[in-house]
GROMACS .gro file of C-alpha atoms in nm:
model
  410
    1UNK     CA    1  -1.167  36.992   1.404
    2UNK     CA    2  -1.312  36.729   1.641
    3UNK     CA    3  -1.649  36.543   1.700
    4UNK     CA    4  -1.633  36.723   2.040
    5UNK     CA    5  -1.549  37.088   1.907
    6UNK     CA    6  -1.789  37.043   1.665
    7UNK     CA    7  -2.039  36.930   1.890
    8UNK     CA    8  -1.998  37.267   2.099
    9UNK     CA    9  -2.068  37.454   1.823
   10UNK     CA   10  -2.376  37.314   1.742
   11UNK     CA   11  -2.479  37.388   2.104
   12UNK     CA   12  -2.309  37.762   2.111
   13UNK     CA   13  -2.551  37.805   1.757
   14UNK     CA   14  -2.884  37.659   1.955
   15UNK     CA   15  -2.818  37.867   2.221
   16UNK     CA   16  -2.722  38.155   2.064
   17UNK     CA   17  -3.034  38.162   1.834
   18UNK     CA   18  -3.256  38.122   2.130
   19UNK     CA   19  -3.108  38.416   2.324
   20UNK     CA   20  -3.167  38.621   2.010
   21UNK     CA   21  -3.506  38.515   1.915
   22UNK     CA   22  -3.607  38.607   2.278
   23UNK     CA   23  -3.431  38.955   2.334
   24UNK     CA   24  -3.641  39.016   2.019
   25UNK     CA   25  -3.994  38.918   2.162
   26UNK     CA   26  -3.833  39.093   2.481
   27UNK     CA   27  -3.793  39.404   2.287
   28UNK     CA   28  -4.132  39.359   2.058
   29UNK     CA   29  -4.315  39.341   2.387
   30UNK     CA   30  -4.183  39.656   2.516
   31UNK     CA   31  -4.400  39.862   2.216
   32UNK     CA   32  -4.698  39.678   2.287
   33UNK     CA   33  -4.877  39.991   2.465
   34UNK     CA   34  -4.673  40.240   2.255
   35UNK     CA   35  -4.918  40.539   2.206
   36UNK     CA   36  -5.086  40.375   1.859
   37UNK     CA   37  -5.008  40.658   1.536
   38UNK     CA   38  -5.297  40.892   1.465
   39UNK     CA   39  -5.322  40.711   1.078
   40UNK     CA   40  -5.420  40.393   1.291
   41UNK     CA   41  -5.627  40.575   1.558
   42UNK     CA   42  -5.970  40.429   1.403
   43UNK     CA   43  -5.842  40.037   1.401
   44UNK     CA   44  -5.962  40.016   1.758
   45UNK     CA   45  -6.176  40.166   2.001
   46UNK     CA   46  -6.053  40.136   2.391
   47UNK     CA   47  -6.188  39.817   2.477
   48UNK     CA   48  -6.068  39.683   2.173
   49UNK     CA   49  -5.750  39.788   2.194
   50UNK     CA   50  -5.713  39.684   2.584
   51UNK     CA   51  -5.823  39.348   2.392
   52UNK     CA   52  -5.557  39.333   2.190
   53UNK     CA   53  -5.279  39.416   2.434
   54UNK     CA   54  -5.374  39.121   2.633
   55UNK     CA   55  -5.384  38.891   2.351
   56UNK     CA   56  -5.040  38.974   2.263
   57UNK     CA   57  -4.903  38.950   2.637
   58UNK     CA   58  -5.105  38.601   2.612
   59UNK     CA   59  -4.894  38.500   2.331
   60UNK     CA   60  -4.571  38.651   2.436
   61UNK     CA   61  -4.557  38.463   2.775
   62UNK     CA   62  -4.701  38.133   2.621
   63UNK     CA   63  -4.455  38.193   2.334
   64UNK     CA   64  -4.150  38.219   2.635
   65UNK     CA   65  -4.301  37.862   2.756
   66UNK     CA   66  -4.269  37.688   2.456
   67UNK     CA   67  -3.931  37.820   2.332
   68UNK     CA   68  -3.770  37.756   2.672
   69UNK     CA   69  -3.939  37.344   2.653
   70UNK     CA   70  -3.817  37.336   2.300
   71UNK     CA   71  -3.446  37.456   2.390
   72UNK     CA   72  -3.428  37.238   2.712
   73UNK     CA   73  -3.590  36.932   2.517
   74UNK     CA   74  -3.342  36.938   2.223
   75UNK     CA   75  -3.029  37.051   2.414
   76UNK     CA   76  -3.105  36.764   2.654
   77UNK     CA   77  -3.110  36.545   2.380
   78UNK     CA   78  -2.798  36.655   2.267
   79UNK     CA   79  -2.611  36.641   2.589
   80UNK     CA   80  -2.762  36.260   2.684
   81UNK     CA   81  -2.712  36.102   2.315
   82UNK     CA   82  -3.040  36.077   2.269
   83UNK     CA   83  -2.972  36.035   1.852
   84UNK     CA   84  -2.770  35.759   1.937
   85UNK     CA   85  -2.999  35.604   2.154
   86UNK     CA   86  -3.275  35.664   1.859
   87UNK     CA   87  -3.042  35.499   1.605
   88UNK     CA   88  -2.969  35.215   1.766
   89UNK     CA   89  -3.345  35.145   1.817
   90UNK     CA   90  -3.373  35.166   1.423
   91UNK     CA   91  -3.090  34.963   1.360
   92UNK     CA   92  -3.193  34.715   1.594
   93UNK     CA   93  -3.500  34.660   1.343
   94UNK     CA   94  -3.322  34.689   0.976
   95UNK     CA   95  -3.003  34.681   0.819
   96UNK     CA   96  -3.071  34.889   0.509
   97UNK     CA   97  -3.036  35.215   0.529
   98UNK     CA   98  -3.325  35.344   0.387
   99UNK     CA   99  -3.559  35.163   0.645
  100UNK     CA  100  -3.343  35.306   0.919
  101UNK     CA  101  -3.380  35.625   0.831
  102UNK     CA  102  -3.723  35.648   0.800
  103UNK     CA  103  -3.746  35.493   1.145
  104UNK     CA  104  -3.542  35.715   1.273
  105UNK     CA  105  -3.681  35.979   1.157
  106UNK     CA  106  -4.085  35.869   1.252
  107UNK     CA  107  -3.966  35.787   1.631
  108UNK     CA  108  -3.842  36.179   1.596
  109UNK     CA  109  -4.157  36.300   1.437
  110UNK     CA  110  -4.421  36.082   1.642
  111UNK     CA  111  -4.222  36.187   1.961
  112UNK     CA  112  -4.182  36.532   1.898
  113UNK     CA  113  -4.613  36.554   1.797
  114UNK     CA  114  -4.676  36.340   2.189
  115UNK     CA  115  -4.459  36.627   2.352
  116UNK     CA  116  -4.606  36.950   2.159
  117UNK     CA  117  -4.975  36.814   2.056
  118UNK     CA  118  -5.065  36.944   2.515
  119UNK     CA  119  -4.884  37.307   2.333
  120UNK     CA  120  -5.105  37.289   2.059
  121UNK     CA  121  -5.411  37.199   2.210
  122UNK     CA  122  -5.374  37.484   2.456
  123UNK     CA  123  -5.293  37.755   2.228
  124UNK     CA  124  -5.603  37.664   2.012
  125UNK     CA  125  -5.874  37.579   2.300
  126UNK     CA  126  -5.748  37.799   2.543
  127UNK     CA  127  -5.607  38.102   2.382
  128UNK     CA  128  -5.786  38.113   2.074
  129UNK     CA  129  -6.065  38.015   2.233
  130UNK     CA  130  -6.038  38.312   2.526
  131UNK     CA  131  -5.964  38.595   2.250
  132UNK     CA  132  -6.303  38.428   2.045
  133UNK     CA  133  -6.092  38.301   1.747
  134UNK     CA  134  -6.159  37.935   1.761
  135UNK     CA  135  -6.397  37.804   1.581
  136UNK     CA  136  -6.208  37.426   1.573
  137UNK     CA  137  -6.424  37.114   1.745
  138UNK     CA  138  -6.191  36.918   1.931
  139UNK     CA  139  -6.296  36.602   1.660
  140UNK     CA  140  -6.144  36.856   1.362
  141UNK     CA  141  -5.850  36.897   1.553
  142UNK     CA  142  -5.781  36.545   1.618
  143UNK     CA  143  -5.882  36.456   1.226
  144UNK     CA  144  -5.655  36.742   1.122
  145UNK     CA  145  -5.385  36.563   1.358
  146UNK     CA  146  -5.451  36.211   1.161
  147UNK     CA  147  -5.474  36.323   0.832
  148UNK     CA  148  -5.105  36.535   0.886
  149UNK     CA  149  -4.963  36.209   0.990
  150UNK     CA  150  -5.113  36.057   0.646
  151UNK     CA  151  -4.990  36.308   0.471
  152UNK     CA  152  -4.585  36.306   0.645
  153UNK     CA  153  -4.592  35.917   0.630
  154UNK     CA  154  -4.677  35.907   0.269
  155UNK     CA  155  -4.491  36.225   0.094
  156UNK     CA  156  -4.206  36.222   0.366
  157UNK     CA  157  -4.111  35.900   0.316
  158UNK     CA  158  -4.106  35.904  -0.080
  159UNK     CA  159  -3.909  36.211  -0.066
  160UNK     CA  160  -3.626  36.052   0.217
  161UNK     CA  161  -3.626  35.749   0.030
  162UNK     CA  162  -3.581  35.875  -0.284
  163UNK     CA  163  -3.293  36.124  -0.186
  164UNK     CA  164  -3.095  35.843   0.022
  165UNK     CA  165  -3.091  35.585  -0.311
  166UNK     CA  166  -2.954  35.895  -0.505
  167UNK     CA  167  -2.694  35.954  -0.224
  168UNK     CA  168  -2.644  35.563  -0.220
  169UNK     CA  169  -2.586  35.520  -0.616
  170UNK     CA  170  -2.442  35.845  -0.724
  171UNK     CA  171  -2.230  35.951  -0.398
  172UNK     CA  172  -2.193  36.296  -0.345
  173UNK     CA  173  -2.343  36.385  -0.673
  174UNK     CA  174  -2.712  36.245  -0.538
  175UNK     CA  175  -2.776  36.637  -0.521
  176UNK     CA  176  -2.839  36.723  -0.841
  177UNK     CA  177  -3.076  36.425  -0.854
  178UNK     CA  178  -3.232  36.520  -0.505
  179UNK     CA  179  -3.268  36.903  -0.647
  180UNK     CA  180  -3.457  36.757  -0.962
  181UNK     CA  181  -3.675  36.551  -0.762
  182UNK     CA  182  -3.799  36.816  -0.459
  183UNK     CA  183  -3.827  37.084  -0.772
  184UNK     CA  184  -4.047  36.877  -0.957
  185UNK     CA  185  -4.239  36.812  -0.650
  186UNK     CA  186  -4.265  37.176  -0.586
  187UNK     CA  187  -4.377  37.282  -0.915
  188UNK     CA  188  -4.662  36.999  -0.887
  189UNK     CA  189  -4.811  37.121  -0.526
  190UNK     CA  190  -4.786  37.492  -0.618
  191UNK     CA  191  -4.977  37.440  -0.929
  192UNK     CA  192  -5.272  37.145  -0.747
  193UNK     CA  193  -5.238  37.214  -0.403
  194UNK     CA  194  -5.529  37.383  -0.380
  195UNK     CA  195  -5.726  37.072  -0.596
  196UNK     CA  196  -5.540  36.770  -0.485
  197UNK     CA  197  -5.452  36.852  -0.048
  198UNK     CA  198  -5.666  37.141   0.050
  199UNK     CA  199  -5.995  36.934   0.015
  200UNK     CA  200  -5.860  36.696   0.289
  201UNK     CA  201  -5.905  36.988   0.498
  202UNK     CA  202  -6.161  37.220   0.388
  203UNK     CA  203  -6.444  37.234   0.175
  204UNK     CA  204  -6.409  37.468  -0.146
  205UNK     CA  205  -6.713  37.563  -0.283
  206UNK     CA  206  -6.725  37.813  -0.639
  207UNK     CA  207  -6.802  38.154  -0.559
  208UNK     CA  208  -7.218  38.162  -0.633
  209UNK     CA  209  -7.327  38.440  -0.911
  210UNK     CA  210  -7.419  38.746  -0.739
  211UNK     CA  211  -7.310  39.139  -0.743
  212UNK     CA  212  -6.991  39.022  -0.564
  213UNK     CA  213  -6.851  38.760  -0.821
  214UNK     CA  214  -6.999  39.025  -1.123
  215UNK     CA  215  -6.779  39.319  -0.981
  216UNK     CA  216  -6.477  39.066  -0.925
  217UNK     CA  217  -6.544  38.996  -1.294
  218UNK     CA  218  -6.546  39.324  -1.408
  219UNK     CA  219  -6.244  39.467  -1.288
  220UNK     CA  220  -6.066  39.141  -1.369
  221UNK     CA  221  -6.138  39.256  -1.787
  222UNK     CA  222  -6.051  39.625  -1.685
  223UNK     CA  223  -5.686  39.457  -1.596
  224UNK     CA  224  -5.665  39.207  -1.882
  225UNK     CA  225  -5.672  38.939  -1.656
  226UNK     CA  226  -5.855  38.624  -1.690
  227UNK     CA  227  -6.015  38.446  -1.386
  228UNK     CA  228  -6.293  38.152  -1.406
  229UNK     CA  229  -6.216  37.998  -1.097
  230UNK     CA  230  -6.294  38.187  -0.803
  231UNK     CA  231  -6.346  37.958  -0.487
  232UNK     CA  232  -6.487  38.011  -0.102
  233UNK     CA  233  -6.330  37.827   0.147
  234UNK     CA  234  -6.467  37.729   0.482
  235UNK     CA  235  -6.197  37.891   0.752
  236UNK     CA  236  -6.452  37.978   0.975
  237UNK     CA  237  -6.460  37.592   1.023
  238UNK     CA  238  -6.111  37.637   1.242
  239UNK     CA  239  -6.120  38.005   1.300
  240UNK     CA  240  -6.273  38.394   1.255
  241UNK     CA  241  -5.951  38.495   1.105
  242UNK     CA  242  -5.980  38.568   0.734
  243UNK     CA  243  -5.723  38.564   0.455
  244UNK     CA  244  -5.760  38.485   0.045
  245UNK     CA  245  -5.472  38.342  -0.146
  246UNK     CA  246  -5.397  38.299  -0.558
  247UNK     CA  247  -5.247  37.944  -0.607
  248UNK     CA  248  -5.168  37.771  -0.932
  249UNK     CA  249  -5.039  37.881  -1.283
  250UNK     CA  250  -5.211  37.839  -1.625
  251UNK     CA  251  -5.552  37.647  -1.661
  252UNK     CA  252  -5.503  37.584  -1.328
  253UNK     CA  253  -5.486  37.951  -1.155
  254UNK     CA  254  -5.747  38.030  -0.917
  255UNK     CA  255  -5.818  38.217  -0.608
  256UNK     CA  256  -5.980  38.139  -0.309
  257UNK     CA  257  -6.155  38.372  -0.039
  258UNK     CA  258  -6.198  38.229   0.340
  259UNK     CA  259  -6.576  38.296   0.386
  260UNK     CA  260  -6.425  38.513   0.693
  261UNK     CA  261  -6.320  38.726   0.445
  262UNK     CA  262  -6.676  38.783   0.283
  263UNK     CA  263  -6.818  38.764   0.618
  264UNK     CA  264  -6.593  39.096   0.745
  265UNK     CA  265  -6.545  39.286   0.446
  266UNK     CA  266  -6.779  39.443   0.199
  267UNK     CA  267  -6.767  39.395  -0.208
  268UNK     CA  268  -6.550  39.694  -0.258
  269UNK     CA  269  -6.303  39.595   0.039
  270UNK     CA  270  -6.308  39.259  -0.108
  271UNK     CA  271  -6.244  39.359  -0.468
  272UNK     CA  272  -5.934  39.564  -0.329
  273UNK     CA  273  -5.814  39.267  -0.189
  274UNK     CA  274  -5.837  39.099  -0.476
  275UNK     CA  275  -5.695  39.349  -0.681
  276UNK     CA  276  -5.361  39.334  -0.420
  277UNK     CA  277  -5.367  38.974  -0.469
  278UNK     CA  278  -5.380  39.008  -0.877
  279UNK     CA  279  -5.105  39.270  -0.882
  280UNK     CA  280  -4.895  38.965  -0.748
  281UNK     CA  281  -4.993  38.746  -0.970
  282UNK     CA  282  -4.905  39.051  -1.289
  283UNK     CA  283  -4.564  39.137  -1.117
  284UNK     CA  284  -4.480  38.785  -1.176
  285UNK     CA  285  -4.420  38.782  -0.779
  286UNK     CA  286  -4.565  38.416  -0.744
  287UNK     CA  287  -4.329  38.319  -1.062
  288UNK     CA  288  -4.013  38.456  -0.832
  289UNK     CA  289  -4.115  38.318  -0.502
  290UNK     CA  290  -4.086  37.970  -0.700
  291UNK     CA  291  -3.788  37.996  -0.853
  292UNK     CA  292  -3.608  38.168  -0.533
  293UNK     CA  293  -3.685  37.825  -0.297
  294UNK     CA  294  -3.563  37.595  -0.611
  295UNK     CA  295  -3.250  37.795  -0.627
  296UNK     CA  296  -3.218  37.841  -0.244
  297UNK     CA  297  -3.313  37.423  -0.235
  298UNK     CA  298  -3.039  37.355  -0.504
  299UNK     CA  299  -2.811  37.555  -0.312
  300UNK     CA  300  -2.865  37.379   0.020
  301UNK     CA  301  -2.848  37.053  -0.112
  302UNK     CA  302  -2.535  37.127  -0.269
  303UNK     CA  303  -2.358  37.278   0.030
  304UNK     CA  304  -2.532  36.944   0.210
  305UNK     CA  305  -2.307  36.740  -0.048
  306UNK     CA  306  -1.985  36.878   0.056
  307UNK     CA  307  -2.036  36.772   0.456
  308UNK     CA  308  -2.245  36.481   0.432
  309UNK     CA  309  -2.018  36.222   0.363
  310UNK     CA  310  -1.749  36.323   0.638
  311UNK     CA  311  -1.825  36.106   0.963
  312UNK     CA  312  -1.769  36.396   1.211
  313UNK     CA  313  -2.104  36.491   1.158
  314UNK     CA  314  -2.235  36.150   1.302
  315UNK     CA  315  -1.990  36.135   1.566
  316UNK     CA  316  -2.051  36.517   1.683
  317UNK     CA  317  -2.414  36.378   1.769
  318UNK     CA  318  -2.265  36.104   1.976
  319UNK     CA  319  -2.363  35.835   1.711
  320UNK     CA  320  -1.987  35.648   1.610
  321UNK     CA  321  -2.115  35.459   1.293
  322UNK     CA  322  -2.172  35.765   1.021
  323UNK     CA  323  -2.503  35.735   0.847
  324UNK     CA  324  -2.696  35.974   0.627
  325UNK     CA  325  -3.022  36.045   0.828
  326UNK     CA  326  -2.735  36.155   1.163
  327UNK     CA  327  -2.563  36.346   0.948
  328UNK     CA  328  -2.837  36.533   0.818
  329UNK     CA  329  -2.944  36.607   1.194
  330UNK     CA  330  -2.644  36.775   1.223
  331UNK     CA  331  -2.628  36.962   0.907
  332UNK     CA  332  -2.944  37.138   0.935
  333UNK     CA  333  -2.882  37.300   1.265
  334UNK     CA  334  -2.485  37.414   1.149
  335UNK     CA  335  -2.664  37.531   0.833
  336UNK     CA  336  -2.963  37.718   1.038
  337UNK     CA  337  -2.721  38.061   1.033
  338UNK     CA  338  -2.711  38.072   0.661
  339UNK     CA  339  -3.066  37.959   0.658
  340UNK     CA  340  -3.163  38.275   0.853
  341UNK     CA  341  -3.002  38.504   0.642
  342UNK     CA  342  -3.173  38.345   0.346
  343UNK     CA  343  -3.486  38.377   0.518
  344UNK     CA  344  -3.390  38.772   0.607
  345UNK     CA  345  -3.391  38.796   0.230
  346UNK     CA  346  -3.679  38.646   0.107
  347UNK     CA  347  -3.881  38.876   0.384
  348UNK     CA  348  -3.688  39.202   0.278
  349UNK     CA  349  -3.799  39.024  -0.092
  350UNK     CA  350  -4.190  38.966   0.040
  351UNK     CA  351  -4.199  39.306   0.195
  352UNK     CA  352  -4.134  39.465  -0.142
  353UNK     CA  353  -4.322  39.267  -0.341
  354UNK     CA  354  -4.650  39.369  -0.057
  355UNK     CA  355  -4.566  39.703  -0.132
  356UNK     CA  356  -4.595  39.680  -0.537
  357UNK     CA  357  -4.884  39.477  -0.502
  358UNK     CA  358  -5.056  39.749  -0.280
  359UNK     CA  359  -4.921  39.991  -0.561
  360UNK     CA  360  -5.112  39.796  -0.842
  361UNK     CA  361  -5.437  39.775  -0.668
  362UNK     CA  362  -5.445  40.156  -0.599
  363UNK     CA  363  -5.320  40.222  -0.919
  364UNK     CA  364  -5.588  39.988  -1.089
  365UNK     CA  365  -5.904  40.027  -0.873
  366UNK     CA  366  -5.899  40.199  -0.562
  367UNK     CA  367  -5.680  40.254  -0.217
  368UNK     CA  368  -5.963  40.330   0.017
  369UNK     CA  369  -6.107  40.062  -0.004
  370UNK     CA  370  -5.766  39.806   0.049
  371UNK     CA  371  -5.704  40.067   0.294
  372UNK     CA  372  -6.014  40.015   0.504
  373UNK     CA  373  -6.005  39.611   0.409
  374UNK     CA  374  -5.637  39.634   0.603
  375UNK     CA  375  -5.777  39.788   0.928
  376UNK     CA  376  -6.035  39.551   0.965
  377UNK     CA  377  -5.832  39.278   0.879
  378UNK     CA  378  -5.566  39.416   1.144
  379UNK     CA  379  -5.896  39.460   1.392
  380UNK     CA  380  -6.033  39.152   1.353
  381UNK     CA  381  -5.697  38.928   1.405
  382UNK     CA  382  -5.601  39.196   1.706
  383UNK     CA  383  -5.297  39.256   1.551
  384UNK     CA  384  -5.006  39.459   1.679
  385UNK     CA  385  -4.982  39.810   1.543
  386UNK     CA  386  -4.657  39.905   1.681
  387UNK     CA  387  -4.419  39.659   1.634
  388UNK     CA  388  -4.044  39.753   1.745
  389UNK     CA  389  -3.832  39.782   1.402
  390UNK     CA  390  -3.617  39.504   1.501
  391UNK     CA  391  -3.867  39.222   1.544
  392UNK     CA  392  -4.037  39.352   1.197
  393UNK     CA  393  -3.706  39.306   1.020
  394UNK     CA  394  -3.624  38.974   1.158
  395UNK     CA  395  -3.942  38.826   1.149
  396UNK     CA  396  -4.261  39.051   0.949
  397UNK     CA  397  -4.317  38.900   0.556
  398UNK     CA  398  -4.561  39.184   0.512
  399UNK     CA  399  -4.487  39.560   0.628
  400UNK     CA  400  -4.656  39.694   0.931
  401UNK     CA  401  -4.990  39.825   0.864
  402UNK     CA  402  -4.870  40.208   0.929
  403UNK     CA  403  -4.583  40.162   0.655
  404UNK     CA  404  -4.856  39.976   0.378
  405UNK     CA  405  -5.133  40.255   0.438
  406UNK     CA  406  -4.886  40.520   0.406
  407UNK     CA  407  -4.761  40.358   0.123
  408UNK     CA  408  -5.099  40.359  -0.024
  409UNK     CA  409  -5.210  40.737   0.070
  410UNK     CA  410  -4.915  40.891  -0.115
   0.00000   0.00000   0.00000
């Protein structure tokens, strides 16, 4: 194969994926004012629902604006070497390989953040803002802006650095080294994320002693489960949208509640919640989640070992001197096919495990109430209730609200 053939496909598989990711908005769209199912007839009242439908058309054209800059951006890239030009900028400043890299790689990231931050800032002050979501100041959006940066800068370039020495010392085996290093870095946010980078963002406060925390208490003994750390976090400091999450293992498991979620929801509706979220915890669905992205990581990295090393992935990207950061440009959007079905997986995987975690809660304290909880959830994000089947299965981690609450009623 040549640079050039090669180079085709990697524009045939850009192009392709585009074409399908729209016909499936294209066809999602389509439902949006299918007549809504009599189980969900309640969820919205006519204004409400008009409400909704215009949200989602808001999204669905904005969404067709951003794809189509995205496509033309990185396409046009492609066509006028703009990786070479890029690399020869770095190497104009270094001649180690490491330092190149991660210049390469910040012009990328600090140009692609200029050309989407105008995308951002309109979805969140003008959308979210229209459909009374945001609840972001324009100074938290520019600190959450800064402190991202921080936070790429710092952990991005460890983790590049790192994996380019093992590729430099050990050759094609750097992999296994590489696999060690991002697993052990995995295992270490998912058990102090929410202690060591969520505080950057939000404020996490313990849940105060009241009737809530005492009935949260209470069913966690009816289920054998032990929980001393129950937090509230401040999301109604960037939006009205709730959510609660468990995060860590051991002495260091908690769970945390976005105050939107107290604020919408009463103490049984929250208690179901919770209940859903501790039947993941008991079906050792956090436990598989991990251990799926190490293996999926390992596997990537070692399919990444077999292609790195050959210059035709430089010189497909118009760049004639191979290098590891090119190369890895060019791997990651050849690999994005297998990548999807991995990702088809893990939500066929995540759609399961909602439905088993919706079992335990009914089973173990009530389905009315996660029933009700679900609505208003749906409600209060105006949330599509009649998704097309196709668009679900390519995209939804969670099954539709129709398929979880008859799931729960039988």
């Amino acid at each position: 194969m040549t640079p050039t053939t090669l180079f085709y496909i990697i524009i045939a598989i850009l192009i392709i994926d585009f074409i399908i990711d729209k016909t499936l908005d294209a066809l999602n769209a389509k439902h949006y004012k299918d007549v809504v199912p009599e189980e969900l007839q309640d969820v919205y009242d006519a204004s409400e629902y008009n409400k909704s439908q215009d949200y989602k058309q808001t999204n669905y054209k904005f969404g067709i604006l951003t794809s189509t800059f995205s496509i033309i951006l990185t396409l046009g890239f492609l066509i006028f070497d703009g990786f070479e030009a890029i690399d020869n900028i770095a190497r104009s400043y270094s001649e180690n390989p490491i330092l190149i890299a991660l210049i390469f790689f910040g012009i990328i990231m600090i140009g692609s953040d200029i050309l989407t931050t105008p995308f951002s800032y309109y979805q969140t002050f003008v959308i979210e803002e229209k459909f009374g979501f945001n609840k972001t100041t324009k100074k938290t959006f520019w600190f959450d802006k800064i402190k991202g940066w921080f936070m790429m800068t710092i952990l991005g370039s460890l983790i590049l650095s790192a994996i380019i020495w093992f590729y430099q010392t050990t050759g094609n085996q750097f992999w296994l080294y590489a696999w060690a290093l991002v697993t052990a870095f995995t295992v270490f946010m998912n058990m102090f994320y929410a202690k060591l980078i969520v505080p950057l963002f939000n404020k996490q406060t313990p849940l105060e002693a009241g009737s809530l925390r005492d009935k949260i208490s209470a069913y966690a003994k009816t289920v054998g489960f032990t929980l001393d750390k129950i937090f509230v976090i401040d999301g109604s400091k960037r939006s009205t949208k709730a959510n609660a999450y468990f995060s860590g293992f051991g002495s260091e498991k908690r769970v945390t509640l976005y105050d939107t979620l107290i604020n919408d929801l009463d103490e049984e509706e929250i208690v179901a919640v919770l209940a859903h979220e501790v039947g993941h915890y008991k079906k050792k669905h956090i436990i598989f989640n991990l251990a799926a992205s190490v293996l999926l990581t390992g596997f990537t990295l070692f399919v990444l070992s077999l292609f790195i090393s050959k210059p035709i992935l430089s010189q497909a990207l118009g760049v004639e001197t191979p290098s590891f950061h090119i190369g890895l440009i060019a791997f990651g959007i050849l690999y994005s096919p297998l990548s999807e079905i991995t990702g088809l997986l893990m939500n066929w995987f995540s759609r399961k495990f909602e439905y088993q975690a919706d079992d335990y809660a009914k089973n173990t304290y009530k389905a009315e109430p996660l029933i009700t909880s679900l609505k208003k959830l749906s409600k209060n994000s105006l949330s599509n209730l009649t998704p097309h089947k196709a668009y679900e299965f390519m995209h939804y981690s969670h099954p539709s609200l129709l398929k979880r609450i008859q799931n729960l009623r039988k």
